[in-house]
Each structure stands twice: as C-alpha cells, then as structure tokens.
PDB file of N, CA and C in Angstrom:
ATOM      1  N   UNK M   1       1.033  -0.935   0.097  1.00  0.00           N
ATOM      2  CA  UNK M   1       0.155   0.140  -0.005  1.00  0.00           C
ATOM      3  C   UNK M   1       0.952   1.345  -0.168  1.00  0.00           C
ATOM      4  N   UNK M   2       0.508   2.204  -0.607  1.00  0.00           N
ATOM      5  CA  UNK M   2       1.217   3.508  -0.579  1.00  0.00           C
ATOM      6  C   UNK M   2       0.254   4.529   0.312  1.00  0.00           C
ATOM      7  N   UNK M   3       1.352   5.530   0.696  1.00  0.00           N
ATOM      8  CA  UNK M   3       0.550   6.542   1.354  1.00  0.00           C
ATOM      9  C   UNK M   3       1.835   7.951   1.054  1.00  0.00           C
ATOM     10  N   UNK M   4       1.536   8.576   0.151  1.00  0.00           N
ATOM     11  CA  UNK M   4       2.322   9.383  -0.512  1.00  0.00           C
ATOM     12  C   UNK M   4       1.857  10.804  -0.636  1.00  0.00           C
ATOM     13  N   UNK M   5       2.052  11.849   0.098  1.00  0.00           N
ATOM     14  CA  UNK M   5       1.392  13.355  -0.160  1.00  0.00           C
ATOM     15  C   UNK M   5       2.405  14.063  -0.815  1.00  0.00           C
ATOM     16  N   UNK M   6       2.050  15.075  -1.917  1.00  0.00           N
ATOM     17  CA  UNK M   6       2.437  15.795  -2.664  1.00  0.00           C
ATOM     18  C   UNK M   6       1.782  17.075  -2.188  1.00  0.00           C
ATOM     19  N   UNK M   7       2.189  18.218  -1.796  1.00  0.00           N
ATOM     20  CA  UNK M   7       1.326  19.566  -1.203  1.00  0.00           C
ATOM     21  C   UNK M   7       2.125  20.594  -1.542  1.00  0.00           C
ATOM     22  N   UNK M   8       1.613  21.565  -2.284  1.00  0.00           N
ATOM     23  CA  UNK M   8       2.304  22.942  -2.504  1.00  0.00           C
ATOM     24  C   UNK M   8       1.429  23.837  -1.465  1.00  0.00           C
ATOM     25  N   UNK M   9       2.055  24.422  -0.456  1.00  0.00           N
ATOM     26  CA  UNK M   9       1.678  25.152   0.551  1.00  0.00           C
ATOM     27  C   UNK M   9       2.283  25.924   1.189  1.00  0.00           C
ATOM     28  N   UNK M  10       2.148  27.047   2.040  1.00  0.00           N
ATOM     29  CA  UNK M  10       2.719  27.735   2.527  1.00  0.00           C
ATOM     30  C   UNK M  10       3.139  27.463   3.914  1.00  0.00           C
ATOM     31  N   UNK M  11       3.955  28.077   4.542  1.00  0.00           N
ATOM     32  CA  UNK M  11       4.131  27.964   6.160  1.00  0.00           C
ATOM     33  C   UNK M  11       3.549  28.944   6.805  1.00  0.00           C
ATOM     34  N   UNK M  12       2.328  28.691   7.213  1.00  0.00           N
ATOM     35  CA  UNK M  12       1.443  29.492   8.114  1.00  0.00           C
ATOM     36  C   UNK M  12       1.829  29.772   9.512  1.00  0.00           C
ATOM     37  N   UNK M  13       2.633  28.749  10.323  1.00  0.00           N
ATOM     38  CA  UNK M  13       2.870  28.600  11.212  1.00  0.00           C
ATOM     39  C   UNK M  13       3.799  27.683  11.842  1.00  0.00           C
ATOM     40  N   UNK M  14       4.877  27.761  12.652  1.00  0.00           N
ATOM     41  CA  UNK M  14       5.667  26.998  12.960  1.00  0.00           C
ATOM     42  C   UNK M  14       6.183  27.288  14.272  1.00  0.00           C
ATOM     43  N   UNK M  15       5.968  26.200  15.051  1.00  0.00           N
ATOM     44  CA  UNK M  15       6.515  26.262  16.665  1.00  0.00           C
ATOM     45  C   UNK M  15       8.174  25.934  16.583  1.00  0.00           C
ATOM     46  N   UNK M  16       8.495  26.535  17.676  1.00  0.00           N
ATOM     47  CA  UNK M  16      10.192  26.455  17.585  1.00  0.00           C
ATOM     48  C   UNK M  16      10.810  24.823  17.844  1.00  0.00           C
ATOM     49  N   UNK M  17      11.907  24.979  17.152  1.00  0.00           N
ATOM     50  CA  UNK M  17      12.370  23.479  16.983  1.00  0.00           C
ATOM     51  C   UNK M  17      12.342  23.127  18.675  1.00  0.00           C
ATOM     52  N   UNK M  18      12.427  21.672  18.408  1.00  0.00           N
ATOM     53  CA  UNK M  18      12.612  20.886  20.031  1.00  0.00           C
ATOM     54  C   UNK M  18      13.154  19.827  19.380  1.00  0.00           C
ATOM     55  N   UNK M  19      13.454  19.073  20.760  1.00  0.00           N
ATOM     56  CA  UNK M  19      14.088  17.752  20.476  1.00  0.00           C
ATOM     57  C   UNK M  19      13.363  16.665  21.100  1.00  0.00           C
ATOM     58  N   UNK M  20      13.336  15.523  20.512  1.00  0.00           N
ATOM     59  CA  UNK M  20      12.606  14.272  21.026  1.00  0.00           C
ATOM     60  C   UNK M  20      13.315  13.688  22.319  1.00  0.00           C
ATOM     61  N   UNK M  21      12.619  12.892  23.435  1.00  0.00           N
ATOM     62  CA  UNK M  21      13.806  12.470  24.217  1.00  0.00           C
ATOM     63  C   UNK M  21      14.996  11.817  23.780  1.00  0.00           C
ATOM     64  N   UNK M  22      14.845  10.991  22.511  1.00  0.00           N
ATOM     65  CA  UNK M  22      16.197  10.614  22.202  1.00  0.00           C
ATOM     66  C   UNK M  22      17.098  11.521  21.447  1.00  0.00           C
ATOM     67  N   UNK M  23      16.560  12.626  21.626  1.00  0.00           N
ATOM     68  CA  UNK M  23      17.700  14.102  21.179  1.00  0.00           C
ATOM     69  C   UNK M  23      17.402  14.320  19.675  1.00  0.00           C
ATOM     70  N   UNK M  24      16.565  13.761  19.044  1.00  0.00           N
ATOM     71  CA  UNK M  24      16.337  13.887  17.458  1.00  0.00           C
ATOM     72  C   UNK M  24      15.639  15.526  17.425  1.00  0.00           C
ATOM     73  N   UNK M  25      16.094  16.175  16.528  1.00  0.00           N
ATOM     74  CA  UNK M  25      15.207  17.530  16.310  1.00  0.00           C
ATOM     75  C   UNK M  25      13.946  17.210  15.611  1.00  0.00           C
ATOM     76  N   UNK M  26      12.961  17.947  15.900  1.00  0.00           N
ATOM     77  CA  UNK M  26      11.866  17.921  15.627  1.00  0.00           C
ATOM     78  C   UNK M  26      11.158  19.196  15.483  1.00  0.00           C
ATOM     79  N   UNK M  27      10.049  19.363  14.558  1.00  0.00           N
ATOM     80  CA  UNK M  27       9.218  20.776  14.543  1.00  0.00           C
ATOM     81  C   UNK M  27       8.047  20.376  14.202  1.00  0.00           C
ATOM     82  N   UNK M  28       6.835  21.184  14.400  1.00  0.00           N
ATOM     83  CA  UNK M  28       5.474  21.085  14.119  1.00  0.00           C
ATOM     84  C   UNK M  28       5.245  22.314  13.448  1.00  0.00           C
ATOM     85  N   UNK M  29       4.354  22.247  12.350  1.00  0.00           N
ATOM     86  CA  UNK M  29       4.249  23.399  11.397  1.00  0.00           C
ATOM     87  C   UNK M  29       2.472  23.173  10.920  1.00  0.00           C
ATOM     88  N   UNK M  30       1.851  24.523  10.857  1.00  0.00           N
ATOM     89  CA  UNK M  30       0.769  24.293  10.353  1.00  0.00           C
ATOM     90  C   UNK M  30       0.819  25.316   8.676  1.00  0.00           C
ATOM     91  N   UNK M  31       0.267  24.219   7.567  1.00  0.00           N
ATOM     92  CA  UNK M  31       0.347  24.573   6.506  1.00  0.00           C
ATOM     93  C   UNK M  31      -0.758  25.151   5.671  1.00  0.00           C
ATOM     94  N   UNK M  32      -0.684  25.819   4.917  1.00  0.00           N
ATOM     95  CA  UNK M  32      -2.232  26.637   4.100  1.00  0.00           C
ATOM     96  C   UNK M  32      -2.063  26.197   2.783  1.00  0.00           C
ATOM     97  N   UNK M  33      -2.988  25.825   2.139  1.00  0.00           N
ATOM     98  CA  UNK M  33      -2.972  25.704   0.773  1.00  0.00           C
ATOM     99  C   UNK M  33      -3.936  26.214   0.076  1.00  0.00           C
ATOM    100  N   UNK M  34      -3.948  26.836  -1.058  1.00  0.00           N
ATOM    101  CA  UNK M  34      -5.080  27.541  -1.939  1.00  0.00           C
ATOM    102  C   UNK M  34      -4.800  27.155  -3.480  1.00  0.00           C
ATOM    103  N   UNK M  35      -5.687  26.703  -3.924  1.00  0.00           N
ATOM    104  CA  UNK M  35      -5.750  26.265  -5.508  1.00  0.00           C
ATOM    105  C   UNK M  35      -6.943  26.388  -6.185  1.00  0.00           C
ATOM    106  N   UNK M  36      -7.088  25.932  -7.567  1.00  0.00           N
ATOM    107  CA  UNK M  36      -8.307  25.834  -8.161  1.00  0.00           C
ATOM    108  C   UNK M  36      -8.168  24.493  -8.272  1.00  0.00           C
ATOM    109  N   UNK M  37      -9.090  23.415  -8.632  1.00  0.00           N
ATOM    110  CA  UNK M  37      -9.239  22.203  -8.813  1.00  0.00           C
ATOM    111  C   UNK M  37     -10.815  22.033  -9.424  1.00  0.00           C
ATOM    112  N   UNK M  38     -10.656  20.750 -10.328  1.00  0.00           N
ATOM    113  CA  UNK M  38     -12.039  20.580 -11.082  1.00  0.00           C
ATOM    114  C   UNK M  38     -12.429  19.295 -10.238  1.00  0.00           C
ATOM    115  N   UNK M  39     -13.683  19.111  -9.934  1.00  0.00           N
ATOM    116  CA  UNK M  39     -14.257  18.253  -9.186  1.00  0.00           C
ATOM    117  C   UNK M  39     -15.722  18.215  -9.757  1.00  0.00           C
ATOM    118  N   UNK M  40     -16.110  16.918 -10.557  1.00  0.00           N
ATOM    119  CA  UNK M  40     -17.223  16.401 -10.964  1.00  0.00           C
ATOM    120  C   UNK M  40     -17.215  17.687 -12.141  1.00  0.00           C
ATOM    121  N   UNK M  41     -16.202  17.680 -12.949  1.00  0.00           N
ATOM    122  CA  UNK M  41     -16.076  18.545 -14.238  1.00  0.00           C
ATOM    123  C   UNK M  41     -16.628  20.104 -13.807  1.00  0.00           C
ATOM    124  N   UNK M  42     -16.549  20.503 -12.684  1.00  0.00           N
ATOM    125  CA  UNK M  42     -16.762  22.131 -12.272  1.00  0.00           C
ATOM    126  C   UNK M  42     -15.756  22.521 -11.331  1.00  0.00           C
ATOM    127  N   UNK M  43     -15.251  23.641 -11.866  1.00  0.00           N
ATOM    128  CA  UNK M  43     -13.822  24.308 -11.284  1.00  0.00           C
ATOM    129  C   UNK M  43     -14.287  24.514  -9.684  1.00  0.00           C
ATOM    130  N   UNK M  44     -13.672  24.427  -8.731  1.00  0.00           N
ATOM    131  CA  UNK M  44     -13.725  24.691  -7.338  1.00  0.00           C
ATOM    132  C   UNK M  44     -12.571  25.121  -6.736  1.00  0.00           C
ATOM    133  N   UNK M  45     -12.630  26.219  -5.925  1.00  0.00           N
ATOM    134  CA  UNK M  45     -11.503  27.061  -5.229  1.00  0.00           C
ATOM    135  C   UNK M  45     -11.472  26.053  -3.998  1.00  0.00           C
ATOM    136  N   UNK M  46     -10.318  25.752  -3.670  1.00  0.00           N
ATOM    137  CA  UNK M  46      -9.742  24.902  -2.513  1.00  0.00           C
ATOM    138  C   UNK M  46      -8.805  25.537  -1.566  1.00  0.00           C
ATOM    139  N   UNK M  47      -9.444  25.356  -0.523  1.00  0.00           N
ATOM    140  CA  UNK M  47      -8.567  26.230   0.651  1.00  0.00           C
ATOM    141  C   UNK M  47      -8.408  24.811   1.695  1.00  0.00           C
ATOM    142  N   UNK M  48      -7.228  24.811   2.201  1.00  0.00           N
ATOM    143  CA  UNK M  48      -6.806  23.712   3.225  1.00  0.00           C
ATOM    144  C   UNK M  48      -5.804  23.899   4.183  1.00  0.00           C
ATOM    145  N   UNK M  49      -5.953  23.666   5.532  1.00  0.00           N
ATOM    146  CA  UNK M  49      -4.895  23.799   6.390  1.00  0.00           C
ATOM    147  C   UNK M  49      -4.604  22.695   7.053  1.00  0.00           C
ATOM    148  N   UNK M  50      -3.169  22.467   7.226  1.00  0.00           N
ATOM    149  CA  UNK M  50      -2.840  20.929   7.691  1.00  0.00           C
ATOM    150  C   UNK M  50      -1.843  20.967   8.438  1.00  0.00           C
ATOM    151  N   UNK M  51      -1.876  20.124   9.741  1.00  0.00           N
ATOM    152  CA  UNK M  51      -0.957  20.006  10.527  1.00  0.00           C
ATOM    153  C   UNK M  51       0.368  19.175  10.067  1.00  0.00           C
ATOM    154  N   UNK M  52       1.529  19.604  10.062  1.00  0.00           N
ATOM    155  CA  UNK M  52       2.777  18.856   9.556  1.00  0.00           C
ATOM    156  C   UNK M  52       4.053  18.919  10.615  1.00  0.00           C
ATOM    157  N   UNK M  53       4.709  17.631  10.481  1.00  0.00           N
ATOM    158  CA  UNK M  53       5.895  17.445  11.386  1.00  0.00           C
ATOM    159  C   UNK M  53       7.060  17.418  10.591  1.00  0.00           C
ATOM    160  N   UNK M  54       8.266  17.216  11.227  1.00  0.00           N
ATOM    161  CA  UNK M  54       9.304  16.994  10.534  1.00  0.00           C
ATOM    162  C   UNK M  54      10.305  16.413  11.798  1.00  0.00           C
ATOM    163  N   UNK M  55      11.324  15.616  11.185  1.00  0.00           N
ATOM    164  CA  UNK M  55      12.227  15.294  12.261  1.00  0.00           C
ATOM    165  C   UNK M  55      13.580  15.115  11.538  1.00  0.00           C
ATOM    166  N   UNK M  56      14.664  15.230  12.297  1.00  0.00           N
ATOM    167  CA  UNK M  56      16.141  15.478  12.339  1.00  0.00           C
ATOM    168  C   UNK M  56      16.536  16.394  11.411  1.00  0.00           C
ATOM    169  N   UNK M  57      17.518  16.402  10.159  1.00  0.00           N
ATOM    170  CA  UNK M  57      17.780  17.605   9.156  1.00  0.00           C
ATOM    171  C   UNK M  57      16.464  18.157   8.660  1.00  0.00           C
ATOM    172  N   UNK M  58      15.630  17.457   8.344  1.00  0.00           N
ATOM    173  CA  UNK M  58      14.492  18.044   7.803  1.00  0.00           C
ATOM    174  C   UNK M  58      13.954  18.939   8.785  1.00  0.00           C
ATOM    175  N   UNK M  59      13.973  18.785   9.762  1.00  0.00           N
ATOM    176  CA  UNK M  59      13.269  19.833  10.910  1.00  0.00           C
ATOM    177  C   UNK M  59      14.149  20.987  10.785  1.00  0.00           C
ATOM    178  N   UNK M  60      15.585  20.711  11.188  1.00  0.00           N
ATOM    179  CA  UNK M  60      16.271  21.805  11.131  1.00  0.00           C
ATOM    180  C   UNK M  60      16.461  22.662   9.950  1.00  0.00           C
ATOM    181  N   UNK M  61      16.139  22.421   8.997  1.00  0.00           N
ATOM    182  CA  UNK M  61      16.113  23.027   7.514  1.00  0.00           C
ATOM    183  C   UNK M  61      14.675  23.814   7.759  1.00  0.00           C
ATOM    184  N   UNK M  62      13.495  22.937   8.011  1.00  0.00           N
ATOM    185  CA  UNK M  62      12.504  23.761   8.194  1.00  0.00           C
ATOM    186  C   UNK M  62      12.449  25.043   9.039  1.00  0.00           C
ATOM    187  N   UNK M  63      13.084  25.197   9.956  1.00  0.00           N
ATOM    188  CA  UNK M  63      13.163  25.813  11.425  1.00  0.00           C
ATOM    189  C   UNK M  63      13.870  27.225  10.847  1.00  0.00           C
ATOM    190  N   UNK M  64      14.397  27.151   9.994  1.00  0.00           N
ATOM    191  CA  UNK M  64      15.443  28.118   9.121  1.00  0.00           C
ATOM    192  C   UNK M  64      14.542  29.177   8.139  1.00  0.00           C
ATOM    193  N   UNK M  65      13.253  28.377   7.599  1.00  0.00           N
ATOM    194  CA  UNK M  65      12.557  29.055   6.850  1.00  0.00           C
ATOM    195  C   UNK M  65      11.545  30.005   7.071  1.00  0.00           C
ATOM    196  N   UNK M  66      11.237  31.098   6.261  1.00  0.00           N
ATOM    197  CA  UNK M  66      10.526  31.911   6.865  1.00  0.00           C
ATOM    198  C   UNK M  66       8.729  31.663   6.703  1.00  0.00           C
ATOM    199  N   UNK M  67       8.058  32.274   7.665  1.00  0.00           N
ATOM    200  CA  UNK M  67       6.809  32.151   7.711  1.00  0.00           C
ATOM    201  C   UNK M  67       6.088  32.931   6.405  1.00  0.00           C
ATOM    202  N   UNK M  68       5.228  32.003   5.733  1.00  0.00           N
ATOM    203  CA  UNK M  68       4.574  32.429   4.505  1.00  0.00           C
ATOM    204  C   UNK M  68       5.391  32.315   3.198  1.00  0.00           C
ATOM    205  N   UNK M  69       6.383  31.624   3.697  1.00  0.00           N
ATOM    206  CA  UNK M  69       7.169  30.796   2.261  1.00  0.00           C
ATOM    207  C   UNK M  69       6.405  29.948   1.774  1.00  0.00           C
ATOM    208  N   UNK M  70       6.528  29.512   0.029  1.00  0.00           N
ATOM    209  CA  UNK M  70       5.701  28.695  -0.636  1.00  0.00           C
ATOM    210  C   UNK M  70       6.450  27.332  -0.961  1.00  0.00           C
ATOM    211  N   UNK M  71       6.318  26.275  -0.590  1.00  0.00           N
ATOM    212  CA  UNK M  71       7.074  25.127  -0.664  1.00  0.00           C
ATOM    213  C   UNK M  71       6.097  24.057  -1.374  1.00  0.00           C
ATOM    214  N   UNK M  72       6.786  22.945  -1.917  1.00  0.00           N
ATOM    215  CA  UNK M  72       6.087  21.562  -2.482  1.00  0.00           C
ATOM    216  C   UNK M  72       6.737  20.546  -1.058  1.00  0.00           C
ATOM    217  N   UNK M  73       5.996  20.165  -0.414  1.00  0.00           N
ATOM    218  CA  UNK M  73       6.022  19.232   0.620  1.00  0.00           C
ATOM    219  C   UNK M  73       5.892  17.758   0.002  1.00  0.00           C
ATOM    220  N   UNK M  74       6.652  16.623   0.411  1.00  0.00           N
ATOM    221  CA  UNK M  74       6.583  15.519   0.207  1.00  0.00           C
ATOM    222  C   UNK M  74       6.522  14.618   1.213  1.00  0.00           C
ATOM    223  N   UNK M  75       5.725  13.797   1.644  1.00  0.00           N
ATOM    224  CA  UNK M  75       5.607  13.193   2.962  1.00  0.00           C
ATOM    225  C   UNK M  75       4.483  11.689   3.020  1.00  0.00           C
ATOM    226  N   UNK M  76       4.047  11.578   4.137  1.00  0.00           N
ATOM    227  CA  UNK M  76       3.056  10.514   4.181  1.00  0.00           C
ATOM    228  C   UNK M  76       2.335  11.189   5.565  1.00  0.00           C
ATOM    229  N   UNK M  77       1.003  10.729   5.497  1.00  0.00           N
ATOM    230  CA  UNK M  77       0.097  10.950   6.412  1.00  0.00           C
ATOM    231  C   UNK M  77       0.204   9.912   7.621  1.00  0.00           C
ATOM    232  N   UNK M  78       0.015  10.284   8.800  1.00  0.00           N
ATOM    233  CA  UNK M  78      -0.091   9.280   9.987  1.00  0.00           C
ATOM    234  C   UNK M  78      -1.047  10.149  10.936  1.00  0.00           C
ATOM    235  N   UNK M  79      -1.879   9.382  12.294  1.00  0.00           N
ATOM    236  CA  UNK M  79      -2.212   9.923  13.133  1.00  0.00           C
ATOM    237  C   UNK M  79      -1.353   9.771  14.107  1.00  0.00           C
ATOM    238  N   UNK M  80      -1.369  10.884  14.888  1.00  0.00           N
ATOM    239  CA  UNK M  80      -0.244  10.800  16.275  1.00  0.00           C
ATOM    240  C   UNK M  80      -1.124   9.962  17.385  1.00  0.00           C
ATOM    241  N   UNK M  81      -0.392   9.796  18.413  1.00  0.00           N
ATOM    242  CA  UNK M  81      -1.042   8.977  19.319  1.00  0.00           C
ATOM    243  C   UNK M  81      -1.885   9.843  19.961  1.00  0.00           C
ATOM    244  N   UNK M  82      -3.300   9.343  20.243  1.00  0.00           N
ATOM    245  CA  UNK M  82      -4.125   9.972  21.243  1.00  0.00           C
ATOM    246  C   UNK M  82      -4.464  10.823  20.117  1.00  0.00           C
ATOM    247  N   UNK M  83      -4.405  10.868  18.753  1.00  0.00           N
ATOM    248  CA  UNK M  83      -4.912  11.962  17.694  1.00  0.00           C
ATOM    249  C   UNK M  83      -5.875  11.535  16.715  1.00  0.00           C
ATOM    250  N   UNK M  84      -6.868  12.525  16.532  1.00  0.00           N
ATOM    251  CA  UNK M  84      -8.129  11.902  15.693  1.00  0.00           C
ATOM    252  C   UNK M  84      -7.426  12.416  14.327  1.00  0.00           C
ATOM    253  N   UNK M  85      -6.557  13.599  13.851  1.00  0.00           N
ATOM    254  CA  UNK M  85      -6.653  14.231  12.773  1.00  0.00           C
ATOM    255  C   UNK M  85      -5.320  13.757  12.099  1.00  0.00           C
ATOM    256  N   UNK M  86      -5.260  13.408  10.867  1.00  0.00           N
ATOM    257  CA  UNK M  86      -3.906  12.740  10.325  1.00  0.00           C
ATOM    258  C   UNK M  86      -2.790  14.269  10.056  1.00  0.00           C
ATOM    259  N   UNK M  87      -1.679  13.773  10.285  1.00  0.00           N
ATOM    260  CA  UNK M  87      -0.675  14.751  10.142  1.00  0.00           C
ATOM    261  C   UNK M  87       0.093  14.489   9.125  1.00  0.00           C
ATOM    262  N   UNK M  88       0.557  15.069   8.438  1.00  0.00           N
ATOM    263  CA  UNK M  88       1.620  15.202   7.208  1.00  0.00           C
ATOM    264  C   UNK M  88       3.152  15.265   7.886  1.00  0.00           C
ATOM    265  N   UNK M  89       3.767  14.105   7.660  1.00  0.00           N
ATOM    266  CA  UNK M  89       4.863  13.949   8.039  1.00  0.00           C
ATOM    267  C   UNK M  89       6.168  14.137   6.646  1.00  0.00           C
ATOM    268  N   UNK M  90       6.735  15.482   7.136  1.00  0.00           N
ATOM    269  CA  UNK M  90       7.077  15.668   5.814  1.00  0.00           C
ATOM    270  C   UNK M  90       8.669  15.106   5.715  1.00  0.00           C
ATOM    271  N   UNK M  91       9.050  14.856   4.544  1.00  0.00           N
ATOM    272  CA  UNK M  91      10.207  13.887   4.245  1.00  0.00           C
ATOM    273  C   UNK M  91      11.070  14.795   3.143  1.00  0.00           C
ATOM    274  N   UNK M  92      10.634  15.636   2.143  1.00  0.00           N
ATOM    275  CA  UNK M  92      11.463  16.166   1.584  1.00  0.00           C
ATOM    276  C   UNK M  92      10.587  17.849   1.363  1.00  0.00           C
ATOM    277  N   UNK M  93      11.277  18.800   0.716  1.00  0.00           N
ATOM    278  CA  UNK M  93      10.720  19.911   0.400  1.00  0.00           C
ATOM    279  C   UNK M  93      11.531  20.276  -0.931  1.00  0.00           C
ATOM    280  N   UNK M  94      10.843  21.213  -1.476  1.00  0.00           N
ATOM    281  CA  UNK M  94      11.472  21.783  -3.123  1.00  0.00           C
ATOM    282  C   UNK M  94      10.781  23.186  -2.745  1.00  0.00           C
ATOM    283  N   UNK M  95      11.377  24.168  -2.899  1.00  0.00           N
ATOM    284  CA  UNK M  95      11.205  25.843  -2.968  1.00  0.00           C
ATOM    285  C   UNK M  95      10.449  25.965  -4.227  1.00  0.00           C
ATOM    286  N   UNK M  96       9.411  26.763  -4.178  1.00  0.00           N
ATOM    287  CA  UNK M  96       8.396  27.073  -5.146  1.00  0.00           C
ATOM    288  C   UNK M  96       8.915  28.679  -5.839  1.00  0.00           C
TER     289      UNK M  96
END
C-alpha cells in the first residue's frame, strides 16, 4: 500500500525547534494551501490547512524557513498517538 502526499503550501505557523527524548530535532508546522481544482467537471476553489511535522535534518532545515514561504512538501499521513486528525510527516521539500 502507498501513503504518499505531495502538497504545495505556505508555512503559516511554525513552533520552535524542539528535541525528542532521544535527542532528535523535531518541528511542528501549520501549512496552508489554496488552489483551483476540478471536481465533477466543475471548477472549485480549494483552501486547506494541515498540521505537519518533520524530524532530524529536515526539521532543522524547516526551522530556518520564513513564515509565508511557499514550498512543495513530500511526505506521508499518520495519526499521532491520541490524535484524531491525520498529520503530514514531511520527508522532503522543494521551494516554489
């Protein structure tokens, strides 16, 4: 089974870089996306906000990025422990 997400979005919020108990850098972000999509052969304006996380070198890289900067995020979705909403786990980014 595949679980891959590619999303172009801007960094709307970023918590400060933190470290897991194992000493791994970690960051939590809020990403915002706006686009025009076609659904049932009709154009639709789409807006979405999604919580995202990154660990290790990717977390350190994201901690240096500006709020409002636009990126293409590659990763996968997972529910956090005790969480109901899926979170994007970022594995790679490309600046737009």
